[in-house]
CSV table of C-alpha atoms (C1' of nucleotides) in Angstrom, one decimal:
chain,number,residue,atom,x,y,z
A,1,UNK,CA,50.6,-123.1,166.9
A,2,UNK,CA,48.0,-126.0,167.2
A,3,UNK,CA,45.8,-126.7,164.2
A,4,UNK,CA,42.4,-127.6,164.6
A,5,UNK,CA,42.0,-130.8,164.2
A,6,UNK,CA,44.7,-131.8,166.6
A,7,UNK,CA,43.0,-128.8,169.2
A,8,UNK,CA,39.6,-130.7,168.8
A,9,UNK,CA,41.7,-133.9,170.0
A,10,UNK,CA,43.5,-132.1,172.5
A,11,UNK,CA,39.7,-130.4,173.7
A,12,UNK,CA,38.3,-134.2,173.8
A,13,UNK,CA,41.3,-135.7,176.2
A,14,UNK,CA,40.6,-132.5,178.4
A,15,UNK,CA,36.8,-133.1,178.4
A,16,UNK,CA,37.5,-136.2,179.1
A,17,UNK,CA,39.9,-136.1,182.0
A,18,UNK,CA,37.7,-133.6,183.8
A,19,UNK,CA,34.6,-135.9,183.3
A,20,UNK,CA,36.6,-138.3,184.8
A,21,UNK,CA,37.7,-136.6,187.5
A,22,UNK,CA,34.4,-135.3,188.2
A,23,UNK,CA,32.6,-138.6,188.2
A,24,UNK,CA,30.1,-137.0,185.7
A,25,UNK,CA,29.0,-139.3,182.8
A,26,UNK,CA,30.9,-139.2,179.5
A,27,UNK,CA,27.5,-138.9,177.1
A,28,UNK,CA,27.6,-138.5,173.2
A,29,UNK,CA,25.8,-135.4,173.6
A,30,UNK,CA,28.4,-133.6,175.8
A,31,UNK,CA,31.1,-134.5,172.9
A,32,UNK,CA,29.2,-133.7,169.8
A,33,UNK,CA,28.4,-129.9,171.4
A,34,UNK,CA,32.3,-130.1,172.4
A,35,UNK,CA,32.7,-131.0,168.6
A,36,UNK,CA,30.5,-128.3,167.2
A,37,UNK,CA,31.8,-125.9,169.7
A,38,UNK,CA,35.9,-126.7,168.2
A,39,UNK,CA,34.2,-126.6,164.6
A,40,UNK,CA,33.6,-122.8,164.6
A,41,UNK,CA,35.0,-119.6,164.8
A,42,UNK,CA,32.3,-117.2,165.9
A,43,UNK,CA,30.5,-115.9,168.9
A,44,UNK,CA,27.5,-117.9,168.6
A,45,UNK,CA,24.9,-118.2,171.2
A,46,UNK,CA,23.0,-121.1,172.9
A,47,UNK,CA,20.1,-120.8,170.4
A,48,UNK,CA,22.6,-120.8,167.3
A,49,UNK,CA,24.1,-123.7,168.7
A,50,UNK,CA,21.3,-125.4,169.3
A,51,UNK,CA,20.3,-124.7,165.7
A,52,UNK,CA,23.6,-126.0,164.5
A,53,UNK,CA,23.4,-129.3,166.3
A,54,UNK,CA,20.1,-129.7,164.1
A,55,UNK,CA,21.2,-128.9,160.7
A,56,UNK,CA,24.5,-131.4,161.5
A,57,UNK,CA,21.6,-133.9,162.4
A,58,UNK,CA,22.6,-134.2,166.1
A,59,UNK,CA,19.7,-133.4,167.8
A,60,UNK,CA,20.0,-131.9,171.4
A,61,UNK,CA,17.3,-130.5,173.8
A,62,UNK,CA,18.0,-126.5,174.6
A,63,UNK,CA,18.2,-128.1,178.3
A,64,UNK,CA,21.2,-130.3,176.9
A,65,UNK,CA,22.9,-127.3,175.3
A,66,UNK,CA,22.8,-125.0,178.3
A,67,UNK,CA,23.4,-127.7,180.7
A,68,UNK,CA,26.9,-128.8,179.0
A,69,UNK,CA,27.9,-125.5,177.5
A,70,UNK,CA,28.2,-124.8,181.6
A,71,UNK,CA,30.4,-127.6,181.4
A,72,UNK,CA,32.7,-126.9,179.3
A,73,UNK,CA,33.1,-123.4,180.5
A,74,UNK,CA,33.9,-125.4,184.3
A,75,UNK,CA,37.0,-126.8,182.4
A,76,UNK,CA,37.5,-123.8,180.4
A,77,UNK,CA,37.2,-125.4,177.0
A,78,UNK,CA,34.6,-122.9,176.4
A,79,UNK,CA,34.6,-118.9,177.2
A,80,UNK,CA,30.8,-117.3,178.3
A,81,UNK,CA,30.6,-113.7,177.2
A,82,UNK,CA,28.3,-111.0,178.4
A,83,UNK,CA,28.6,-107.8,175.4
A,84,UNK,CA,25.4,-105.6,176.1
A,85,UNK,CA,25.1,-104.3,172.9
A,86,UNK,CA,21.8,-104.8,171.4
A,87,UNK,CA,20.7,-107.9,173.4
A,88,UNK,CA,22.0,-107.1,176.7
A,89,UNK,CA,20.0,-110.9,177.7
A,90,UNK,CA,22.0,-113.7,175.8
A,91,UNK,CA,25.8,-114.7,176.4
A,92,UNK,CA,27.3,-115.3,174.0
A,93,UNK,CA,29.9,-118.3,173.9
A,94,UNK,CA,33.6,-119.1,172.3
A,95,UNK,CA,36.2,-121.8,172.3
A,96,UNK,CA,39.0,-121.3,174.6
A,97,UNK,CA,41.8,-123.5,174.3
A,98,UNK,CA,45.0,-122.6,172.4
A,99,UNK,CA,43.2,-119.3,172.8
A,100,UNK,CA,44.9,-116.4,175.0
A,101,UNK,CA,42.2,-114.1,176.8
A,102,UNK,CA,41.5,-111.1,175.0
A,103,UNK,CA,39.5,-108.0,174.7
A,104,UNK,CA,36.2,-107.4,172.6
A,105,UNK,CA,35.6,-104.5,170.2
A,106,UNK,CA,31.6,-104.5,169.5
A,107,UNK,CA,30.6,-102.5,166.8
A,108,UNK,CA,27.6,-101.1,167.9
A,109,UNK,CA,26.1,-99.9,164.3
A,110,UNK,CA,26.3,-103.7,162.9
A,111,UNK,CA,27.5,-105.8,166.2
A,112,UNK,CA,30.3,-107.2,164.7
A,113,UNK,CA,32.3,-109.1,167.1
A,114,UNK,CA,36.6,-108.4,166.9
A,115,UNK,CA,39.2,-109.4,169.1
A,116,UNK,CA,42.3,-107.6,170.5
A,117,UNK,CA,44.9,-108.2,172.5
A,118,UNK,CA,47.2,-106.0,174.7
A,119,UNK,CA,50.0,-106.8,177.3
A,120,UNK,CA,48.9,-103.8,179.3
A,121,UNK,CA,45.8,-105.4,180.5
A,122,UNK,CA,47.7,-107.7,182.1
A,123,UNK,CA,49.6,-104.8,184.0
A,124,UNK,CA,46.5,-103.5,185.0
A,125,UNK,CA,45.1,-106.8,186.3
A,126,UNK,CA,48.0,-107.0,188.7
A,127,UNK,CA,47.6,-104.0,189.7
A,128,UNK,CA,44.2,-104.0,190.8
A,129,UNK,CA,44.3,-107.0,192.6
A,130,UNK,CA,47.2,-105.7,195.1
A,131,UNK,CA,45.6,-102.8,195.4
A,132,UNK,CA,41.9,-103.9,196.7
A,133,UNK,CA,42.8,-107.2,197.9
A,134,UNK,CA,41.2,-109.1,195.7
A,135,UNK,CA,42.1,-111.8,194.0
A,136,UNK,CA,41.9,-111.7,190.3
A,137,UNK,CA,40.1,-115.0,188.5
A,138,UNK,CA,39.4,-113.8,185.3
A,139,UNK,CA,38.3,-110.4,183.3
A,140,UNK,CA,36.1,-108.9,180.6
A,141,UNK,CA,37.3,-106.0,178.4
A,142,UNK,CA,34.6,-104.8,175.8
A,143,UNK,CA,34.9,-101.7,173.4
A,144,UNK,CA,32.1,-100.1,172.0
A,145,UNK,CA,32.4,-98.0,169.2
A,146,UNK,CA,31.8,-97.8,165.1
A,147,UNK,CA,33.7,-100.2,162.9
A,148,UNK,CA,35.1,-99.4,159.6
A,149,UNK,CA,33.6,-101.6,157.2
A,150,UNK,CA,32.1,-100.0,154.5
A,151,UNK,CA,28.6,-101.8,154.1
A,152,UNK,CA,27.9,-100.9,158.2
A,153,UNK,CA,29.3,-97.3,157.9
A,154,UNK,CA,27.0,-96.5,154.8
A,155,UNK,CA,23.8,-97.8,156.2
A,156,UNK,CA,24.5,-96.1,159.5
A,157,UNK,CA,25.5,-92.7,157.7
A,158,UNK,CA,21.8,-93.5,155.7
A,159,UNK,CA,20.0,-93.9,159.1
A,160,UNK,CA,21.9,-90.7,160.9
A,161,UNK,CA,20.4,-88.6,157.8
A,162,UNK,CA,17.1,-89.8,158.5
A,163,UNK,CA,17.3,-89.4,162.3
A,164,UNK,CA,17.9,-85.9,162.0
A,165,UNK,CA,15.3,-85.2,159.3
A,166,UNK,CA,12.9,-86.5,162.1
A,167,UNK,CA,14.6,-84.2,164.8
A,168,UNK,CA,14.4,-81.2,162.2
A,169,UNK,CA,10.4,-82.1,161.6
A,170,UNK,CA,9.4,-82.2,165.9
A,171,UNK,CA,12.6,-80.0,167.0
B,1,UNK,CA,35.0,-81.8,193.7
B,2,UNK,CA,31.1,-81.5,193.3
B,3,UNK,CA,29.0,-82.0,196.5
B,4,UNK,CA,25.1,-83.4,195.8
B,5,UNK,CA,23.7,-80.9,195.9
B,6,UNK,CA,25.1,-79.0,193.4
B,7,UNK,CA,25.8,-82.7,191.6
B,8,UNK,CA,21.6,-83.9,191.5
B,9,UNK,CA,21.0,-79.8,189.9
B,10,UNK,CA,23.6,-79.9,187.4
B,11,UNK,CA,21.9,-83.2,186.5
B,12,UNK,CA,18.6,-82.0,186.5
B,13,UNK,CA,20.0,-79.1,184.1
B,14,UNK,CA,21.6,-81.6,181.7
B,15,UNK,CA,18.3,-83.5,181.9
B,16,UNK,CA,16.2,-80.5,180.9
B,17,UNK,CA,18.3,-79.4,177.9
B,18,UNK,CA,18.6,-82.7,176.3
B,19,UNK,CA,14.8,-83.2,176.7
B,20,UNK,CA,14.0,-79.8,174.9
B,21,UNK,CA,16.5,-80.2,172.2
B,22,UNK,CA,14.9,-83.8,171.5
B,23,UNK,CA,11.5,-82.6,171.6
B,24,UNK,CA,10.8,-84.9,174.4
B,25,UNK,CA,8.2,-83.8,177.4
B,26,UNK,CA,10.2,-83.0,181.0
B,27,UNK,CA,7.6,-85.6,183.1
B,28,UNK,CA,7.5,-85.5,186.9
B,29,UNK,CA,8.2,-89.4,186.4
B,30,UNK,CA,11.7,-88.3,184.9
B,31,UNK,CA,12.6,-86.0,187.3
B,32,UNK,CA,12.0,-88.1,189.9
B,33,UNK,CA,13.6,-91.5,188.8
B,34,UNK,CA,16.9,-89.1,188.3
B,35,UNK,CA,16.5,-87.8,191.6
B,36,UNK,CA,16.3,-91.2,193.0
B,37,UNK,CA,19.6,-92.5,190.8
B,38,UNK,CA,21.5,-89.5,192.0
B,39,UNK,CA,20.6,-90.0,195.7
B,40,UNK,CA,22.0,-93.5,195.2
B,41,UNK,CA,25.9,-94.2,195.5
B,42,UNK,CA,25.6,-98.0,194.4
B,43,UNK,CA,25.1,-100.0,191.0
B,44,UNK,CA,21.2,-101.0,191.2
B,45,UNK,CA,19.0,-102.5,188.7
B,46,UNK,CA,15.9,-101.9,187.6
B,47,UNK,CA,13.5,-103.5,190.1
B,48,UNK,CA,15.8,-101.8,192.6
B,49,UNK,CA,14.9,-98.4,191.4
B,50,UNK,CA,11.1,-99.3,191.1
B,51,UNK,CA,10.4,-100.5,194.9
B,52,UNK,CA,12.8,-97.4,195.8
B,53,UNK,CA,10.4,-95.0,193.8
B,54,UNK,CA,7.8,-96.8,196.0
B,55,UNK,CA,8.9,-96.5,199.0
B,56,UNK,CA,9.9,-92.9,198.3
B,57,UNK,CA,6.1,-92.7,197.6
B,58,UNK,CA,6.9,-91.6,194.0
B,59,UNK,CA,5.2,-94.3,192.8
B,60,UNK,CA,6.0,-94.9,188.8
B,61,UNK,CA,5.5,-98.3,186.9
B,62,UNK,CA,7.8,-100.7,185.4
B,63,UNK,CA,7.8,-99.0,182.0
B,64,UNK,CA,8.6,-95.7,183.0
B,65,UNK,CA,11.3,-96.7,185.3
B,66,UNK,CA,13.0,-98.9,182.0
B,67,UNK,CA,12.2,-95.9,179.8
B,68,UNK,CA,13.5,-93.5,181.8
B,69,UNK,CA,16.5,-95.2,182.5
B,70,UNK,CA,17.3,-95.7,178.6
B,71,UNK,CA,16.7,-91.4,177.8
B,72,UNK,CA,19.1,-91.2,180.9
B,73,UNK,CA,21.8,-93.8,179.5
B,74,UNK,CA,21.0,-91.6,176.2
B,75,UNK,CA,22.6,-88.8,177.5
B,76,UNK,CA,25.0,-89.8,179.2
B,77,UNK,CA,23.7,-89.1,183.0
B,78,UNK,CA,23.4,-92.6,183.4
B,79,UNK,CA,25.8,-95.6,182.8
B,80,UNK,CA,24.4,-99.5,182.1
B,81,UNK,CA,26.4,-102.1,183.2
B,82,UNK,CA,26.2,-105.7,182.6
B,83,UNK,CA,28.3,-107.8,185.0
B,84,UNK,CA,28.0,-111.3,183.9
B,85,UNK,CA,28.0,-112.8,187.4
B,86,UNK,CA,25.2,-114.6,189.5
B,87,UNK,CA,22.5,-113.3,187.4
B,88,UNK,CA,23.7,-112.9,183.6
B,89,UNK,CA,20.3,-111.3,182.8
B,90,UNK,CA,19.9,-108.3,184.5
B,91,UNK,CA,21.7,-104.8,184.1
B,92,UNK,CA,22.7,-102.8,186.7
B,93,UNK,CA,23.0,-99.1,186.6
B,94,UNK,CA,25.1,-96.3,188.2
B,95,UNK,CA,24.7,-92.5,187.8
B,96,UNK,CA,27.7,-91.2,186.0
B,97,UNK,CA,27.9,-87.3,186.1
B,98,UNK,CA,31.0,-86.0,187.5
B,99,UNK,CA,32.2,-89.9,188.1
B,100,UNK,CA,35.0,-90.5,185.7
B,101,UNK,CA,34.6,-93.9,183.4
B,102,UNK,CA,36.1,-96.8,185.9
B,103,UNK,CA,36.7,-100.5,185.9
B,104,UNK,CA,34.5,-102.9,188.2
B,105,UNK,CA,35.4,-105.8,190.2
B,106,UNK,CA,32.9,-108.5,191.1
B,107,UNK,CA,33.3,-110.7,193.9
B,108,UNK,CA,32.2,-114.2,192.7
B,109,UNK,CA,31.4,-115.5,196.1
B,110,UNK,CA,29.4,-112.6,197.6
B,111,UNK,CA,28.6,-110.4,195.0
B,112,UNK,CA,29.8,-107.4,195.8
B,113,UNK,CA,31.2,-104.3,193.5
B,114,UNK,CA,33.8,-102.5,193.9
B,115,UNK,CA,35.5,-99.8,191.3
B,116,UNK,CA,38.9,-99.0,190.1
B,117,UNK,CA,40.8,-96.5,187.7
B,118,UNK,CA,43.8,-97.3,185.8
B,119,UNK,CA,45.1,-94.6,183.2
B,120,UNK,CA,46.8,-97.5,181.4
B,121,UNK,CA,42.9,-98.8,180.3
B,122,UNK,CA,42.7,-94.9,178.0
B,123,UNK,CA,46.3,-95.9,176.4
B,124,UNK,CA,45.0,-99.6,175.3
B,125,UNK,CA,41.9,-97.9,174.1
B,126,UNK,CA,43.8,-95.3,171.7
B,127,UNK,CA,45.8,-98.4,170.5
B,128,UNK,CA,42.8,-100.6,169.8
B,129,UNK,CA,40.9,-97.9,168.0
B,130,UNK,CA,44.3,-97.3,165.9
B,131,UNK,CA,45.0,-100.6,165.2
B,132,UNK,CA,41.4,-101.9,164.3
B,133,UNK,CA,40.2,-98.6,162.6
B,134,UNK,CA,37.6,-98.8,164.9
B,135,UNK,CA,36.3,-95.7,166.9
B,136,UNK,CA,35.9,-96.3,170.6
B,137,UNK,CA,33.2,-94.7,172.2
B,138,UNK,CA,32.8,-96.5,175.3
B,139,UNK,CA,34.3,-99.8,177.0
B,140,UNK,CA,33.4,-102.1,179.9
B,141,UNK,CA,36.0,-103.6,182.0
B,142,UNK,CA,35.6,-106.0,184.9
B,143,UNK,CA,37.5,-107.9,186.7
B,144,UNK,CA,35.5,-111.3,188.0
B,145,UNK,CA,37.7,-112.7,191.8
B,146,UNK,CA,37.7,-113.3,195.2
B,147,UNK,CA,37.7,-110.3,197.5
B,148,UNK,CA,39.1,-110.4,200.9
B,149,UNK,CA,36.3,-109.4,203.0
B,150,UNK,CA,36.1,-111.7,206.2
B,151,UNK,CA,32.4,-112.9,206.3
B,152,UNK,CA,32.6,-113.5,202.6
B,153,UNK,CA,36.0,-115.6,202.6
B,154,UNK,CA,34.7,-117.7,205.7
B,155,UNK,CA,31.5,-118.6,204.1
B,156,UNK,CA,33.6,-119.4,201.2
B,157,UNK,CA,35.8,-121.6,202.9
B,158,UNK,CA,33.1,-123.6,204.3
B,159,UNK,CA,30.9,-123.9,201.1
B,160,UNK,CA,34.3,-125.2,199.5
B,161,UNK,CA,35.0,-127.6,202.1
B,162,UNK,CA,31.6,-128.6,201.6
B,163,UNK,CA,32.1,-128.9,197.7
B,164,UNK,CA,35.3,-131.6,198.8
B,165,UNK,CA,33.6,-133.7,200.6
B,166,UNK,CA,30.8,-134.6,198.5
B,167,UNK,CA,34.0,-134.8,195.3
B,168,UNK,CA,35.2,-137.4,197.5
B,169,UNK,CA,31.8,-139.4,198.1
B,170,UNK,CA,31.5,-139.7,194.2
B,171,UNK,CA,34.7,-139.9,192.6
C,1,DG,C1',20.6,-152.2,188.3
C,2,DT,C1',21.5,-147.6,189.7
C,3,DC,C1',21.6,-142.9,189.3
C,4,DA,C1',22.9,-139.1,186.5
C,5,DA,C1',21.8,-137.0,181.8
C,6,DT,C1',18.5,-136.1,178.4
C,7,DG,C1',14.2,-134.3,176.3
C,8,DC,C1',10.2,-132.0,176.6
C,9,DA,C1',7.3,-128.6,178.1
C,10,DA,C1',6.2,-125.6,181.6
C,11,DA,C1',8.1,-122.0,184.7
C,12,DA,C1',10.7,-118.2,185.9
C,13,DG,C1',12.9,-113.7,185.5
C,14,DA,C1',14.0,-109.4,183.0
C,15,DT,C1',12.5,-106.5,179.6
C,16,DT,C1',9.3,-104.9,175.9
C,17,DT,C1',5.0,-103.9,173.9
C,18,DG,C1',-0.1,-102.6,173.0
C,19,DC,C1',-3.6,-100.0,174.3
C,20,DA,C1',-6.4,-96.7,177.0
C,21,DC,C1',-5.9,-92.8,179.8
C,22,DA,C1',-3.3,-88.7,181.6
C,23,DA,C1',-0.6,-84.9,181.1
C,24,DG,C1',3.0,-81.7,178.9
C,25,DT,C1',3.3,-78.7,175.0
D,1,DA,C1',-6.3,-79.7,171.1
D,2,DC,C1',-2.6,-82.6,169.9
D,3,DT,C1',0.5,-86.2,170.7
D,4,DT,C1',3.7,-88.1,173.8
D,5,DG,C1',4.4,-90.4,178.3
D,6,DT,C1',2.5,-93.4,181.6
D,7,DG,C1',0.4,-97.5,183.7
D,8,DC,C1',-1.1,-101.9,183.4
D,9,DA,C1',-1.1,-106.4,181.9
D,10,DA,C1',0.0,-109.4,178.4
D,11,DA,C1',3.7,-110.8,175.4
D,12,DT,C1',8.5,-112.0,174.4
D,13,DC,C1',12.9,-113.8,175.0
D,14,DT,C1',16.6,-116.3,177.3
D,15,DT,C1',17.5,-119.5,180.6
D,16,DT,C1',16.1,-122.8,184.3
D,17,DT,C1',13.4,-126.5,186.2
D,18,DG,C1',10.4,-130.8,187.0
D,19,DC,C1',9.5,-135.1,185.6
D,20,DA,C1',9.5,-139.2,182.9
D,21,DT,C1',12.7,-141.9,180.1
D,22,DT,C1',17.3,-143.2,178.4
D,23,DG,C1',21.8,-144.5,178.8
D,24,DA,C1',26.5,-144.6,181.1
D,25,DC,C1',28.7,-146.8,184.7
DNA sequence: GTCAATGCAAAAGATTTGCACAAGT
DNA sequence: ACTTGTGCAAATCTTTTGCATTGAC
């Protein structure tokens, strides 16, 4: 298992070498999002990231951040996520390297974001693509349920009460 | 095996009863959008479904058409999908009565949809929802490739070859 | 020096919202 | 009659684009 400092380094030499390869330019920007990008954890967005860059004091356009997050999801170093929980409009974004694919659980009281993995999927994947003819490049699993967490279950047990109360007053 | 018929009335029954127990008014507008989803075998969005409503000369406005589809999704007559392909921002919808729960495949080059069912998907979900304490009410899973239909994989070829020779004018 | 990348602000596209009117209860 | 649903247009939100300037090669 890589740590992260030497998985930033790693994620720089690939940036790199696909820059390269690409004859696109090797600009500060496009390796200080890389940078912020390595630095966290989360599903973050294009507007949090952009935020981010701010409050680190590297200031990027929105243009800047869009333009190179499609980069690094050209050279898979970064992973573009549709969940259509409660803002079926943004993507949301993650690192990828040293990362295995996996599926999303989206808890769709508070939107927390887990991850999961299964061998099956994989099964599946194969599957489908001899069966269709279609060539399998990549997938998206996403669960949609309740969490456990007690804060998000007692504020959504709160809100249920109240929801029927309503139904009760114009059923 | 339901035919139409029998399919767009059971769906019109469902409608009827969820809209009485919510205290919510059975509109002509609402009727008529489901008619128009459940004469449609495809995944359409939401402009889609308004210039059909025109054309049907059931003319019904923007907001109703994205109202009505989210009381449909509500109970369950209707599914949303978000397939992040060409255009991440848009959903795309598919009736769902009497359709069991499947995965989708998108075509990156042309687009298209297709749909598959894999009882291995249900066993993942039970483990996930064991393993996460998290309870599963729904899931999304696509499968982003290349399908094998001839016009599609010939334009392909060409825009690719295309793609080549201006890589080797640059690098 | 050349041309691609950046920054800014304006544009675009999907969806939501506010308000006046219509229509279901 | 009462109040919700509809229609329209304006507003909103994310993402893209055009154009002048900066910076990598």
């Amino acid at each position: 298992m890589l740590n992260s400092t030497s998985l930033i380094a790693e994620a720089r030499t690939k940036l790199e070498g696909y820059l390269l390869k690409k004859g696109l330019r090797r600009s500060s920007e496009r390796f200080a999002i890389l940078e912020e990008v390595y630095s966290r954890d989360d599903h973050f967005d294009a507007e949090e990231l952009y935020q981010a860059m701010h409050q680190r004091s590297f200031a990027v356009s929105r243009a800047t951040v869009y333009n190179t997050l499609e980069v690094l999801v050209d050279c898979h170093l970064v992973r573009k996520n549709q969940f259509g929980d409660e803002d079926n409009t943004k993507s949301r974004f993650e690192k990828s390297l040293g990362r295995q694919q996996h599926a999303h659980l989206i808890c769709v009281n508070c939107h927390r974001v887990m991850e999961f993995c299964d061998p099956r999927l994989q099964l599946i994947k194969n599957t489908v693509g001899n069966m269709l003819q279609f060539h399998v490049e990549s997938h998206s699993l996403v669960f949609y349920g309740e969490c456990s967490d007690a804060a998000c279950v007692a504020r959504t047990k709160a809100a249920a009460e109240h929801a029927n109360l309503q139904e009760g007053k114009t059923a």
